[in-house]
Amino acid sequence: MRIEQVADGTYRVAGTEVNWYLLTDGEGVTLIDTGYPGDVKAVEASIEAVGRRPEDVAAILITHAHVDHIGATNHFHERYGTPTLTGAVEAARSEEHTSE
């Protein structure tokens, strides 16, 4: 995992084969995309590496519902109650992926 600050409060995280972004604002974090399902620990570690806790994630924004973008979403929802935001078309695709 490699973390690069690309702007004030904005971090690009290079995971196993995909990227996700962390937007920090005060004590909160917005997580953009969540990597593959196997990236859960790396996503949490990246949040901690920028001085926040996984439970500080106020929301997850999914850009599109491919498995390499939604992998840790259910974990964050189930463990921390983190809401997920995406468009209606992507929400329907996400449901298709999680019900398989």
PDB file of N, CA and C in Angstrom:
ATOM      1  N   MET A   1       0.850  -1.173   0.000  1.00  0.00           N
ATOM      2  CA  MET A   1       0.000   0.000   0.000  1.00  0.00           C
ATOM      3  C   MET A   1       0.897   1.237   0.000  1.00  0.00           C
ATOM      4  N   ARG A   2       0.540   2.201  -0.827  1.00  0.00           N
ATOM      5  CA  ARG A   2       1.285   3.454  -0.918  1.00  0.00           C
ATOM      6  C   ARG A   2       0.290   4.610  -0.828  1.00  0.00           C
ATOM      7  N   ILE A   3       0.575   5.572   0.051  1.00  0.00           N
ATOM      8  CA  ILE A   3      -0.310   6.716   0.254  1.00  0.00           C
ATOM      9  C   ILE A   3       0.395   7.968  -0.231  1.00  0.00           C
ATOM     10  N   GLU A   4      -0.310   8.730  -1.056  1.00  0.00           N
ATOM     11  CA  GLU A   4       0.240   9.972  -1.590  1.00  0.00           C
ATOM     12  C   GLU A   4      -0.757  11.101  -1.327  1.00  0.00           C
ATOM     13  N   GLN A   5      -0.299  12.165  -0.694  1.00  0.00           N
ATOM     14  CA  GLN A   5      -1.170  13.327  -0.501  1.00  0.00           C
ATOM     15  C   GLN A   5      -1.175  14.100  -1.806  1.00  0.00           C
ATOM     16  N   VAL A   6      -2.357  14.225  -2.428  1.00  0.00           N
ATOM     17  CA  VAL A   6      -2.459  14.872  -3.737  1.00  0.00           C
ATOM     18  C   VAL A   6      -2.992  16.294  -3.648  1.00  0.00           C
ATOM     19  N   ALA A   7      -3.564  16.660  -2.518  1.00  0.00           N
ATOM     20  CA  ALA A   7      -4.045  18.013  -2.253  1.00  0.00           C
ATOM     21  C   ALA A   7      -4.249  18.118  -0.749  1.00  0.00           C
ATOM     22  N   ASP A   8      -4.528  19.306  -0.269  1.00  0.00           N
ATOM     23  CA  ASP A   8      -4.750  19.496   1.152  1.00  0.00           C
ATOM     24  C   ASP A   8      -5.913  18.617   1.612  1.00  0.00           C
ATOM     25  N   GLY A   9      -5.646  17.673   2.509  1.00  0.00           N
ATOM     26  CA  GLY A   9      -6.681  16.792   3.034  1.00  0.00           C
ATOM     27  C   GLY A   9      -7.154  15.704   2.087  1.00  0.00           C
ATOM     28  N   THR A  10      -6.454  15.515   0.974  1.00  0.00           N
ATOM     29  CA  THR A  10      -6.849  14.524  -0.036  1.00  0.00           C
ATOM     30  C   THR A  10      -5.697  13.566  -0.282  1.00  0.00           C
ATOM     31  N   TYR A  11      -5.992  12.257  -0.117  1.00  0.00           N
ATOM     32  CA  TYR A  11      -4.969  11.229  -0.231  1.00  0.00           C
ATOM     33  C   TYR A  11      -5.389  10.176  -1.248  1.00  0.00           C
ATOM     34  N   ARG A  12      -4.457   9.815  -2.116  1.00  0.00           N
ATOM     35  CA  ARG A  12      -4.642   8.706  -3.046  1.00  0.00           C
ATOM     36  C   ARG A  12      -3.909   7.511  -2.459  1.00  0.00           C
ATOM     37  N   VAL A  13      -4.624   6.396  -2.333  1.00  0.00           N
ATOM     38  CA  VAL A  13      -4.019   5.190  -1.774  1.00  0.00           C
ATOM     39  C   VAL A  13      -3.944   4.142  -2.883  1.00  0.00           C
ATOM     40  N   ALA A  14      -2.741   3.686  -3.164  1.00  0.00           N
ATOM     41  CA  ALA A  14      -2.531   2.617  -4.137  1.00  0.00           C
ATOM     42  C   ALA A  14      -2.546   1.305  -3.366  1.00  0.00           C
ATOM     43  N   GLY A  15      -3.599   0.532  -3.574  1.00  0.00           N
ATOM     44  CA  GLY A  15      -3.734  -0.757  -2.910  1.00  0.00           C
ATOM     45  C   GLY A  15      -3.090  -1.849  -3.729  1.00  0.00           C
ATOM     46  N   THR A  16      -3.621  -3.049  -3.615  1.00  0.00           N
ATOM     47  CA  THR A  16      -3.049  -4.202  -4.308  1.00  0.00           C
ATOM     48  C   THR A  16      -2.994  -3.987  -5.816  1.00  0.00           C
ATOM     49  N   GLU A  17      -4.133  -3.694  -6.396  1.00  0.00           N
ATOM     50  CA  GLU A  17      -4.213  -3.457  -7.840  1.00  0.00           C
ATOM     51  C   GLU A  17      -5.126  -2.281  -8.166  1.00  0.00           C
ATOM     52  N   VAL A  18      -5.662  -1.644  -7.146  1.00  0.00           N
ATOM     53  CA  VAL A  18      -6.619  -0.561  -7.331  1.00  0.00           C
ATOM     54  C   VAL A  18      -6.300   0.589  -6.376  1.00  0.00           C
ATOM     55  N   ASN A  19      -6.931   1.710  -6.623  1.00  0.00           N
ATOM     56  CA  ASN A  19      -6.762   2.885  -5.779  1.00  0.00           C
ATOM     57  C   ASN A  19      -8.065   3.220  -5.075  1.00  0.00           C
ATOM     58  N   TRP A  20      -7.941   3.881  -3.936  1.00  0.00           N
ATOM     59  CA  TRP A  20      -9.074   4.522  -3.289  1.00  0.00           C
ATOM     60  C   TRP A  20      -8.573   5.862  -2.770  1.00  0.00           C
ATOM     61  N   TYR A  21      -9.501   6.716  -2.412  1.00  0.00           N
ATOM     62  CA  TYR A  21      -9.150   8.067  -1.970  1.00  0.00           C
ATOM     63  C   TYR A  21      -9.737   8.336  -0.597  1.00  0.00           C
ATOM     64  N   LEU A  22      -9.008   9.123   0.176  1.00  0.00           N
ATOM     65  CA  LEU A  22      -9.457   9.564   1.488  1.00  0.00           C
ATOM     66  C   LEU A  22      -9.514  11.084   1.471  1.00  0.00           C
ATOM     67  N   LEU A  23     -10.661  11.628   1.815  1.00  0.00           N
ATOM     68  CA  LEU A  23     -10.826  13.071   1.948  1.00  0.00           C
ATOM     69  C   LEU A  23     -11.017  13.360   3.422  1.00  0.00           C
ATOM     70  N   THR A  24     -10.121  14.126   4.004  1.00  0.00           N
ATOM     71  CA  THR A  24     -10.229  14.430   5.418  1.00  0.00           C
ATOM     72  C   THR A  24     -10.720  15.864   5.588  1.00  0.00           C
ATOM     73  N   ASP A  25     -11.582  16.046   6.575  1.00  0.00           N
ATOM     74  CA  ASP A  25     -12.139  17.363   6.874  1.00  0.00           C
ATOM     75  C   ASP A  25     -12.429  17.391   8.364  1.00  0.00           C
ATOM     76  N   GLY A  26     -11.643  18.146   9.117  1.00  0.00           N
ATOM     77  CA  GLY A  26     -11.795  18.114  10.568  1.00  0.00           C
ATOM     78  C   GLY A  26     -11.472  16.718  11.056  1.00  0.00           C
ATOM     79  N   GLU A  27     -12.386  16.150  11.821  1.00  0.00           N
ATOM     80  CA  GLU A  27     -12.189  14.793  12.336  1.00  0.00           C
ATOM     81  C   GLU A  27     -12.759  13.730  11.392  1.00  0.00           C
ATOM     82  N   GLY A  28     -13.543  14.136  10.401  1.00  0.00           N
ATOM     83  CA  GLY A  28     -14.222  13.186   9.524  1.00  0.00           C
ATOM     84  C   GLY A  28     -13.405  12.790   8.307  1.00  0.00           C
ATOM     85  N   VAL A  29     -13.829  11.689   7.712  1.00  0.00           N
ATOM     86  CA  VAL A  29     -13.201  11.160   6.504  1.00  0.00           C
ATOM     87  C   VAL A  29     -14.308  10.743   5.548  1.00  0.00           C
ATOM     88  N   THR A  30     -14.124  11.049   4.278  1.00  0.00           N
ATOM     89  CA  THR A  30     -14.952  10.474   3.227  1.00  0.00           C
ATOM     90  C   THR A  30     -14.058   9.515   2.459  1.00  0.00           C
ATOM     91  N   LEU A  31     -14.523   8.300   2.287  1.00  0.00           N
ATOM     92  CA  LEU A  31     -13.774   7.265   1.573  1.00  0.00           C
ATOM     93  C   LEU A  31     -14.378   7.138   0.187  1.00  0.00           C
ATOM     94  N   ILE A  32     -13.563   7.340  -0.837  1.00  0.00           N
ATOM     95  CA  ILE A  32     -14.029   7.200  -2.218  1.00  0.00           C
ATOM     96  C   ILE A  32     -13.513   5.873  -2.746  1.00  0.00           C
ATOM     97  N   ASP A  33     -14.453   4.977  -3.005  1.00  0.00           N
ATOM     98  CA  ASP A  33     -14.198   3.598  -3.410  1.00  0.00           C
ATOM     99  C   ASP A  33     -13.512   2.843  -2.272  1.00  0.00           C
ATOM    100  N   THR A  34     -13.554   1.514  -2.333  1.00  0.00           N
ATOM    101  CA  THR A  34     -13.077   0.737  -1.177  1.00  0.00           C
ATOM    102  C   THR A  34     -12.248  -0.486  -1.561  1.00  0.00           C
ATOM    103  N   GLY A  35     -11.717  -0.524  -2.772  1.00  0.00           N
ATOM    104  CA  GLY A  35     -10.858  -1.630  -3.169  1.00  0.00           C
ATOM    105  C   GLY A  35     -11.597  -2.951  -3.305  1.00  0.00           C
ATOM    106  N   TYR A  36     -10.825  -4.017  -3.404  1.00  0.00           N
ATOM    107  CA  TYR A  36     -11.357  -5.376  -3.482  1.00  0.00           C
ATOM    108  C   TYR A  36     -11.786  -5.851  -2.086  1.00  0.00           C
ATOM    109  N   PRO A  37     -12.590  -6.914  -2.006  1.00  0.00           N
ATOM    110  CA  PRO A  37     -12.957  -7.443  -0.687  1.00  0.00           C
ATOM    111  C   PRO A  37     -11.737  -7.787   0.173  1.00  0.00           C
ATOM    112  N   GLY A  38     -10.657  -8.235  -0.427  1.00  0.00           N
ATOM    113  CA  GLY A  38      -9.454  -8.572   0.316  1.00  0.00           C
ATOM    114  C   GLY A  38      -8.653  -7.369   0.793  1.00  0.00           C
ATOM    115  N   ASP A  39      -9.085  -6.162   0.433  1.00  0.00           N
ATOM    116  CA  ASP A  39      -8.375  -4.943   0.806  1.00  0.00           C
ATOM    117  C   ASP A  39      -8.883  -4.312   2.100  1.00  0.00           C
ATOM    118  N   VAL A  40      -9.805  -4.961   2.794  1.00  0.00           N
ATOM    119  CA  VAL A  40     -10.410  -4.359   3.992  1.00  0.00           C
ATOM    120  C   VAL A  40      -9.344  -3.886   4.982  1.00  0.00           C
ATOM    121  N   LYS A  41      -8.391  -4.741   5.322  1.00  0.00           N
ATOM    122  CA  LYS A  41      -7.365  -4.362   6.300  1.00  0.00           C
ATOM    123  C   LYS A  41      -6.510  -3.213   5.783  1.00  0.00           C
ATOM    124  N   ALA A  42      -6.192  -3.213   4.498  1.00  0.00           N
ATOM    125  CA  ALA A  42      -5.391  -2.138   3.917  1.00  0.00           C
ATOM    126  C   ALA A  42      -6.162  -0.819   3.913  1.00  0.00           C
ATOM    127  N   VAL A  43      -7.458  -0.875   3.641  1.00  0.00           N
ATOM    128  CA  VAL A  43      -8.273   0.346   3.679  1.00  0.00           C
ATOM    129  C   VAL A  43      -8.264   0.912   5.094  1.00  0.00           C
ATOM    130  N   GLU A  44      -8.494   0.064   6.078  1.00  0.00           N
ATOM    131  CA  GLU A  44      -8.476   0.533   7.467  1.00  0.00           C
ATOM    132  C   GLU A  44      -7.093   1.073   7.847  1.00  0.00           C
ATOM    133  N   ALA A  45      -6.038   0.397   7.433  1.00  0.00           N
ATOM    134  CA  ALA A  45      -4.675   0.846   7.740  1.00  0.00           C
ATOM    135  C   ALA A  45      -4.374   2.192   7.092  1.00  0.00           C
ATOM    136  N   SER A  46      -4.886   2.406   5.881  1.00  0.00           N
ATOM    137  CA  SER A  46      -4.638   3.681   5.210  1.00  0.00           C
ATOM    138  C   SER A  46      -5.325   4.832   5.940  1.00  0.00           C
ATOM    139  N   ILE A  47      -6.499   4.568   6.470  1.00  0.00           N
ATOM    140  CA  ILE A  47      -7.213   5.588   7.251  1.00  0.00           C
ATOM    141  C   ILE A  47      -6.410   5.930   8.503  1.00  0.00           C
ATOM    142  N   GLU A  48      -5.902   4.913   9.154  1.00  0.00           N
ATOM    143  CA  GLU A  48      -5.092   5.134  10.357  1.00  0.00           C
ATOM    144  C   GLU A  48      -3.785   5.850  10.016  1.00  0.00           C
ATOM    145  N   ALA A  49      -3.222   5.582   8.841  1.00  0.00           N
ATOM    146  CA  ALA A  49      -1.960   6.205   8.430  1.00  0.00           C
ATOM    147  C   ALA A  49      -2.087   7.711   8.221  1.00  0.00           C
ATOM    148  N   VAL A  50      -3.300   8.192   7.956  1.00  0.00           N
ATOM    149  CA  VAL A  50      -3.496   9.643   7.798  1.00  0.00           C
ATOM    150  C   VAL A  50      -4.038  10.268   9.084  1.00  0.00           C
ATOM    151  N   GLY A  51      -3.935   9.517  10.176  1.00  0.00           N
ATOM    152  CA  GLY A  51      -4.276  10.065  11.482  1.00  0.00           C
ATOM    153  C   GLY A  51      -5.736  10.001  11.870  1.00  0.00           C
ATOM    154  N   ARG A  52      -6.492   9.129  11.218  1.00  0.00           N
ATOM    155  CA  ARG A  52      -7.908   8.967  11.540  1.00  0.00           C
ATOM    156  C   ARG A  52      -8.157   7.521  11.933  1.00  0.00           C
ATOM    157  N   ARG A  53      -9.383   7.235  12.359  1.00  0.00           N
ATOM    158  CA  ARG A  53      -9.789   5.876  12.710  1.00  0.00           C
ATOM    159  C   ARG A  53     -10.855   5.414  11.704  1.00  0.00           C
ATOM    160  N   PRO A  54     -10.968   4.120  11.458  1.00  0.00           N
ATOM    161  CA  PRO A  54     -11.994   3.643  10.531  1.00  0.00           C
ATOM    162  C   PRO A  54     -13.399   4.122  10.902  1.00  0.00           C
ATOM    163  N   GLU A  55     -13.680   4.232  12.202  1.00  0.00           N
ATOM    164  CA  GLU A  55     -15.011   4.697  12.606  1.00  0.00           C
ATOM    165  C   GLU A  55     -15.220   6.190  12.350  1.00  0.00           C
ATOM    166  N   ASP A  56     -14.154   6.917  11.957  1.00  0.00           N
ATOM    167  CA  ASP A  56     -14.275   8.325  11.586  1.00  0.00           C
ATOM    168  C   ASP A  56     -14.813   8.513  10.169  1.00  0.00           C
ATOM    169  N   VAL A  57     -14.908   7.424   9.410  1.00  0.00           N
ATOM    170  CA  VAL A  57     -15.419   7.548   8.040  1.00  0.00           C
ATOM    171  C   VAL A  57     -16.899   7.892   8.111  1.00  0.00           C
ATOM    172  N   ALA A  58     -17.226   9.110   7.687  1.00  0.00           N
ATOM    173  CA  ALA A  58     -18.598   9.611   7.744  1.00  0.00           C
ATOM    174  C   ALA A  58     -19.443   9.075   6.602  1.00  0.00           C
ATOM    175  N   ALA A  59     -18.793   8.782   5.465  1.00  0.00           N
ATOM    176  CA  ALA A  59     -19.526   8.271   4.303  1.00  0.00           C
ATOM    177  C   ALA A  59     -18.548   7.640   3.327  1.00  0.00           C
ATOM    178  N   ILE A  60     -19.080   6.724   2.544  1.00  0.00           N
ATOM    179  CA  ILE A  60     -18.349   6.108   1.441  1.00  0.00           C
ATOM    180  C   ILE A  60     -19.034   6.547   0.155  1.00  0.00           C
ATOM    181  N   LEU A  61     -18.237   7.013  -0.790  1.00  0.00           N
ATOM    182  CA  LEU A  61     -18.742   7.385  -2.108  1.00  0.00           C
ATOM    183  C   LEU A  61     -18.228   6.359  -3.105  1.00  0.00           C
ATOM    184  N   ILE A  62     -19.145   5.675  -3.774  1.00  0.00           N
ATOM    185  CA  ILE A  62     -18.789   4.673  -4.777  1.00  0.00           C
ATOM    186  C   ILE A  62     -18.932   5.297  -6.161  1.00  0.00           C
ATOM    187  N   THR A  63     -17.823   5.325  -6.909  1.00  0.00           N
ATOM    188  CA  THR A  63     -17.864   5.928  -8.242  1.00  0.00           C
ATOM    189  C   THR A  63     -18.572   5.033  -9.249  1.00  0.00           C
ATOM    190  N   HIS A  64     -18.328   3.726  -9.141  1.00  0.00           N
ATOM    191  CA  HIS A  64     -19.053   2.756  -9.959  1.00  0.00           C
ATOM    192  C   HIS A  64     -18.936   1.391  -9.287  1.00  0.00           C
ATOM    193  N   ALA A  65     -19.923   0.557  -9.514  1.00  0.00           N
ATOM    194  CA  ALA A  65     -20.102  -0.657  -8.719  1.00  0.00           C
ATOM    195  C   ALA A  65     -19.393  -1.883  -9.298  1.00  0.00           C
ATOM    196  N   HIS A  66     -18.112  -1.750  -9.544  1.00  0.00           N
ATOM    197  CA  HIS A  66     -17.311  -2.916  -9.890  1.00  0.00           C
ATOM    198  C   HIS A  66     -16.717  -3.469  -8.604  1.00  0.00           C
ATOM    199  N   VAL A  67     -16.422  -4.744  -8.578  1.00  0.00           N
ATOM    200  CA  VAL A  67     -15.957  -5.407  -7.362  1.00  0.00           C
ATOM    201  C   VAL A  67     -14.685  -4.763  -6.808  1.00  0.00           C
ATOM    202  N   ASP A  68     -13.852  -4.176  -7.671  1.00  0.00           N
ATOM    203  CA  ASP A  68     -12.625  -3.543  -7.200  1.00  0.00           C
ATOM    204  C   ASP A  68     -12.867  -2.154  -6.600  1.00  0.00           C
ATOM    205  N   HIS A  69     -14.103  -1.717  -6.587  1.00  0.00           N
ATOM    206  CA  HIS A  69     -14.461  -0.425  -5.995  1.00  0.00           C
ATOM    207  C   HIS A  69     -15.375  -0.564  -4.782  1.00  0.00           C
ATOM    208  N   ILE A  70     -16.012  -1.713  -4.618  1.00  0.00           N
ATOM    209  CA  ILE A  70     -16.999  -1.872  -3.532  1.00  0.00           C
ATOM    210  C   ILE A  70     -16.588  -2.900  -2.482  1.00  0.00           C
ATOM    211  N   GLY A  71     -15.365  -3.409  -2.559  1.00  0.00           N
ATOM    212  CA  GLY A  71     -14.942  -4.533  -1.730  1.00  0.00           C
ATOM    213  C   GLY A  71     -15.110  -4.391  -0.229  1.00  0.00           C
ATOM    214  N   ALA A  72     -14.760  -3.237   0.331  1.00  0.00           N
ATOM    215  CA  ALA A  72     -14.837  -3.062   1.791  1.00  0.00           C
ATOM    216  C   ALA A  72     -16.122  -2.373   2.230  1.00  0.00           C
ATOM    217  N   THR A  73     -17.006  -2.087   1.298  1.00  0.00           N
ATOM    218  CA  THR A  73     -18.220  -1.329   1.619  1.00  0.00           C
ATOM    219  C   THR A  73     -19.081  -2.033   2.661  1.00  0.00           C
ATOM    220  N   ASN A  74     -19.386  -3.294   2.462  1.00  0.00           N
ATOM    221  CA  ASN A  74     -20.232  -4.016   3.423  1.00  0.00           C
ATOM    222  C   ASN A  74     -19.581  -4.070   4.797  1.00  0.00           C
ATOM    223  N   HIS A  75     -18.277  -4.267   4.841  1.00  0.00           N
ATOM    224  CA  HIS A  75     -17.565  -4.297   6.124  1.00  0.00           C
ATOM    225  C   HIS A  75     -17.778  -2.982   6.884  1.00  0.00           C
ATOM    226  N   PHE A  76     -17.598  -1.864   6.220  1.00  0.00           N
ATOM    227  CA  PHE A  76     -17.761  -0.574   6.882  1.00  0.00           C
ATOM    228  C   PHE A  76     -19.203  -0.350   7.330  1.00  0.00           C
ATOM    229  N   HIS A  77     -20.138  -0.784   6.514  1.00  0.00           N
ATOM    230  CA  HIS A  77     -21.545  -0.627   6.889  1.00  0.00           C
ATOM    231  C   HIS A  77     -21.886  -1.500   8.104  1.00  0.00           C
ATOM    232  N   GLU A  78     -21.484  -2.753   8.049  1.00  0.00           N
ATOM    233  CA  GLU A  78     -21.819  -3.689   9.130  1.00  0.00           C
ATOM    234  C   GLU A  78     -21.076  -3.378  10.426  1.00  0.00           C
ATOM    235  N   ARG A  79     -19.811  -3.000  10.339  1.00  0.00           N
ATOM    236  CA  ARG A  79     -19.015  -2.782  11.551  1.00  0.00           C
ATOM    237  C   ARG A  79     -19.185  -1.386  12.143  1.00  0.00           C
ATOM    238  N   TYR A  80     -19.278  -0.366  11.277  1.00  0.00           N
ATOM    239  CA  TYR A  80     -19.293   1.015  11.754  1.00  0.00           C
ATOM    240  C   TYR A  80     -20.585   1.764  11.432  1.00  0.00           C
ATOM    241  N   GLY A  81     -21.472   1.146  10.664  1.00  0.00           N
ATOM    242  CA  GLY A  81     -22.708   1.823  10.278  1.00  0.00           C
ATOM    243  C   GLY A  81     -22.499   2.911   9.239  1.00  0.00           C
ATOM    244  N   THR A  82     -21.397   2.845   8.510  1.00  0.00           N
ATOM    245  CA  THR A  82     -21.048   3.876   7.531  1.00  0.00           C
ATOM    246  C   THR A  82     -22.023   3.858   6.359  1.00  0.00           C
ATOM    247  N   PRO A  83     -22.641   5.011   6.041  1.00  0.00           N
ATOM    248  CA  PRO A  83     -23.529   5.065   4.879  1.00  0.00           C
ATOM    249  C   PRO A  83     -22.723   5.079   3.579  1.00  0.00           C
ATOM    250  N   THR A  84     -23.329   4.538   2.527  1.00  0.00           N
ATOM    251  CA  THR A  84     -22.712   4.511   1.206  1.00  0.00           C
ATOM    252  C   THR A  84     -23.550   5.346   0.259  1.00  0.00           C
ATOM    253  N   LEU A  85     -22.873   6.171  -0.522  1.00  0.00           N
ATOM    254  CA  LEU A  85     -23.529   7.046  -1.481  1.00  0.00           C
ATOM    255  C   LEU A  85     -23.075   6.679  -2.884  1.00  0.00           C
ATOM    256  N   THR A  86     -24.029   6.624  -3.797  1.00  0.00           N
ATOM    257  CA  THR A  86     -23.724   6.371  -5.203  1.00  0.00           C
ATOM    258  C   THR A  86     -24.961   6.720  -6.007  1.00  0.00           C
ATOM    259  N   GLY A  87     -24.872   6.657  -7.312  1.00  0.00           N
ATOM    260  CA  GLY A  87     -26.023   6.918  -8.165  1.00  0.00           C
ATOM    261  C   GLY A  87     -26.960   5.727  -8.204  1.00  0.00           C
ATOM    262  N   ALA A  88     -28.177   5.961  -8.659  1.00  0.00           N
ATOM    263  CA  ALA A  88     -29.209   4.912  -8.697  1.00  0.00           C
ATOM    264  C   ALA A  88     -28.794   3.722  -9.566  1.00  0.00           C
ATOM    265  N   VAL A  89     -28.189   3.990 -10.710  1.00  0.00           N
ATOM    266  CA  VAL A  89     -27.771   2.903 -11.603  1.00  0.00           C
ATOM    267  C   VAL A  89     -26.706   2.058 -10.922  1.00  0.00           C
ATOM    268  N   GLU A  90     -25.744   2.708 -10.279  1.00  0.00           N
ATOM    269  CA  GLU A  90     -24.682   1.972  -9.600  1.00  0.00           C
ATOM    270  C   GLU A  90     -25.205   1.232  -8.377  1.00  0.00           C
ATOM    271  N   ALA A  91     -26.180   1.785  -7.693  1.00  0.00           N
ATOM    272  CA  ALA A  91     -26.775   1.099  -6.540  1.00  0.00           C
ATOM    273  C   ALA A  91     -27.402  -0.214  -6.984  1.00  0.00           C
ATOM    274  N   ALA A  92     -28.087  -0.208  -8.114  1.00  0.00           N
ATOM    275  CA  ALA A  92     -28.698  -1.432  -8.634  1.00  0.00           C
ATOM    276  C   ALA A  92     -27.620  -2.454  -9.002  1.00  0.00           C
ATOM    277  N   ARG A  93     -26.531  -1.995  -9.604  1.00  0.00           N
ATOM    278  CA  ARG A  93     -25.424  -2.898  -9.956  1.00  0.00           C
ATOM    279  C   ARG A  93     -24.772  -3.465  -8.703  1.00  0.00           C
ATOM    280  N   SER A  94     -24.631  -2.639  -7.687  1.00  0.00           N
ATOM    281  CA  SER A  94     -24.046  -3.085  -6.432  1.00  0.00           C
ATOM    282  C   SER A  94     -24.882  -4.196  -5.814  1.00  0.00           C
ATOM    283  N   GLU A  95     -26.186  -4.054  -5.851  1.00  0.00           N
ATOM    284  CA  GLU A  95     -27.081  -5.097  -5.340  1.00  0.00           C
ATOM    285  C   GLU A  95     -26.880  -6.395  -6.101  1.00  0.00           C
ATOM    286  N   GLU A  96     -26.678  -6.290  -7.419  1.00  0.00           N
ATOM    287  CA  GLU A  96     -26.455  -7.490  -8.221  1.00  0.00           C
ATOM    288  C   GLU A  96     -25.177  -8.197  -7.766  1.00  0.00           C
ATOM    289  N   HIS A  97     -24.107  -7.428  -7.498  1.00  0.00           N
ATOM    290  CA  HIS A  97     -22.818  -8.013  -7.095  1.00  0.00           C
ATOM    291  C   HIS A  97     -22.899  -8.653  -5.712  1.00  0.00           C
ATOM    292  N   THR A  98     -23.612  -8.028  -4.791  1.00  0.00           N
ATOM    293  CA  THR A  98     -23.634  -8.545  -3.422  1.00  0.00           C
ATOM    294  C   THR A  98     -24.624  -9.690  -3.243  1.00  0.00           C
ATOM    295  N   SER A  99     -25.539  -9.877  -4.178  1.00  0.00           N
ATOM    296  CA  SER A  99     -26.496 -10.966  -4.041  1.00  0.00           C
ATOM    297  C   SER A  99     -26.042 -12.234  -4.746  1.00  0.00           C
ATOM    298  N   GLU A 100     -24.921 -12.181  -5.438  1.00  0.00           N
ATOM    299  CA  GLU A 100     -24.411 -13.365  -6.163  1.00  0.00           C
ATOM    300  C   GLU A 100     -23.759 -14.341  -5.231  1.00  0.00           C
TER     301      GLU A 100
END
